[in-house]
């Protein structure tokens, strides 16, 4: 009866909440036969009822710490509504059973064995605890007799924590007069004879005699004992703690052994699991986070970003992780405000449907700023804290170059920030430092290999590359791969011919073709061109080289585009550093450095978890520039976030710079490799920036804005909206609906804001919305969030701009003409040579990542608005084969920024007493 009732309740849950199932976990240590039997009974019952049951089995070598770690994981798993630890614990190691049972979260302790549940039962809080399954089953059996418990005299024989003691409490709080007897009770027969209700759980075969029992009593026998019986094949039979044959003559009701209490115990375990699932549903909606949002205290005028950030008390990051459904063992804490998330979360969630995918981009940037990061954060704060949607922001980690240089930080601004902003803008968890180390290891390996090949014979190189250890030579795995690449199918180092040794030891790098540069995460213009190898120890081997900024490293792009540790390792191995004198590509795998790079990057591949000012979750991961790289945060962060938010949730990511650069690369490169399909584009614009695109005067930092930007000028604004129109068209080329966010400033007039909204809609935007989130937080972006929700419901006909099978030149021309508005392209001789080389080397089918100025749709940063009819100069083309794209260099660009006359670091300081960071980012 109980099982049928539970089965119906589970069906009703599934109808009300599609996809939901009560979850039961059974944790076993060791391999006891009796435990295996009991667990199989429980698993069978769960399957029959419709409960999702998971049996976790630890070996008998498991330590207490192993068991506690497993319990912590189950405590945090929202799919597990109840779990039990199968006792006894069959381990070779000492384990404190009390400690283990008390480690189970009380709200999931369906066995009712934790001290908290036992305490609540003893106090009579029956509606707020789980009761041990055997006493609960006994009580259900007593109720089935129809006899009223209230006022009856009850006797419990036995005082164990599992049956006797909780049975006493359960009867007492059901208003029986209860006596507990045990092995030391001297008048046991007399006490038993007084019982209207008798529950025996003493663990002693047939200790309670039939003649002791009061006529008409209800007898519940919980004992399971084996006694000799020569008539049985096993030589023994199972009996209870009550002498059944004589007792049944006096009792009105009696449970047999076996077959009485045992099946009820299993049924009650199932009932407690269903009850736990029902409590979960009352508290949480499946797929809906139970998240605590942070209330903002808005001030006018709006304080500095750092003041706002430091006035906020962020939630502990482990709380944020729990709120969004991450398990404890999937989160690696870096202090109280940031954490790394293990990729195991993606594996666990692989069958979950993805949420809605939104990319935030902007008009062509100007020095006046558009507030793209601020809008990204404002949008997620609005969707989460104000519209109560599951929502994640996925943003790039900023480089310390711009942070200390001219731009400052990238955590957003005003009341829309990722916090703590100083943690976000500085070292975070060290990912950029790991990339710097990995990149420079490759650079060192390139020059060292050239030096050693110049100064050693083939045999000397071979002896050092494949040394004899205790008289035995052995190839490493990476050397075996190089031999296979060379077509040498040998594994015995002694079997190579002289010609094969020559091929193996000599990469024969042409120094003039080296494309791999050293990097540093600091703006340092004097490292743009350097000479290396000046020391006498380098024996005259010197060459011109340079430093780039770390975020332009191909390793950063690899990190951003990888979809797992294995994929990252393969991409790291495919990176091309130069060509040999025979014109063949030389890779990091040829240098033998792939494994070392993977080790350096093993932690960096895990996304970083932070939060916004209003307590919505943020992934901060990877930070490639958009003008000299592909300019988007990591595929892995997006994929994990899309699973965590669920089908109805939102993931909002940001593409660097304007839609012609970051968004185009988001679609043609990131989405191509990730397989993800976006639902909405949010295009950020400001009245001030559009006026500059309309021909407004140049601005200088620290100087008051010209009147064109502070007074109403509809004509100038309308002219500048040509840039907005073009960027809307660019987004529409990919078949994705566009919502324009007009980021309002106090100097904007109502007429100006209305004009931008009108022209955006006329240009084909799904909607255009005025936003005030910088001053109001998420509240100021609610209208934008609602527009995004509506847009996400419309059909998305996403498509790529080009087929990668097209020739390299055709792909470049398509981007130049369709996205930038050029009439054609012009390839310099160096670029033409690279087209021929990369096509020959087999890299012609890679997507294109244009490296051009972000300040104009053209190659000329001074040409604002939406220029047309220009010829786009391609001065060179380089290959990021590991990341998976070719990047043409448009015009003149530096991959190492310089410091301005007055860098941002003038305003940054540390309070030596409090340790707080002061100043502006």
Coordinates of C-alpha atoms in Angstrom, one line a residue, residues 357-361 663 667 677-683 727-728 730-740 764-767 787-799:
X357 CA 22.9 32.7 -25.0
X358 CA 23.3 36.5 -25.2
X359 CA 26.3 38.4 -26.5
X360 CA 26.9 42.1 -25.6
X361 CA 28.7 44.2 -28.2
X663 CA 31.1 40.2 -32.3
X667 CA 30.3 34.4 -34.3
X677 CA 24.3 29.2 -31.1
X678 CA 23.5 32.7 -29.8
X679 CA 19.9 33.9 -29.2
X680 CA 20.3 37.7 -28.9
X681 CA 22.8 40.4 -29.6
X682 CA 22.8 43.4 -27.3
X683 CA 24.4 46.4 -29.0
X727 CA 26.7 47.6 -36.6
X728 CA 23.0 46.6 -36.5
X730 CA 26.5 43.5 -39.1
X731 CA 24.7 41.6 -36.4
X732 CA 21.7 40.9 -38.7
X733 CA 24.1 39.3 -41.2
X734 CA 24.4 36.4 -38.8
X735 CA 20.7 35.9 -38.4
X736 CA 20.4 37.0 -34.7
X737 CA 17.9 39.5 -33.3
X738 CA 19.5 42.8 -32.1
X739 CA 18.4 44.8 -29.0
X740 CA 20.1 48.2 -28.8
X764 CA 16.1 46.8 -38.0
X765 CA 16.7 46.4 -34.3
X766 CA 14.2 44.1 -32.5
X767 CA 14.0 46.8 -29.9
X787 CA 13.5 43.3 -24.3
X788 CA 16.2 40.6 -24.2
X789 CA 13.7 38.1 -22.8
X790 CA 11.2 38.9 -25.6
X791 CA 13.9 38.8 -28.3
X792 CA 15.2 35.4 -27.0
X793 CA 11.7 33.9 -27.8
X794 CA 11.9 34.8 -31.5
X795 CA 13.4 32.4 -34.0
X796 CA 17.2 32.7 -34.4
X797 CA 18.4 31.8 -37.9
X798 CA 22.1 31.9 -37.0
X799 CA 24.6 31.5 -39.8

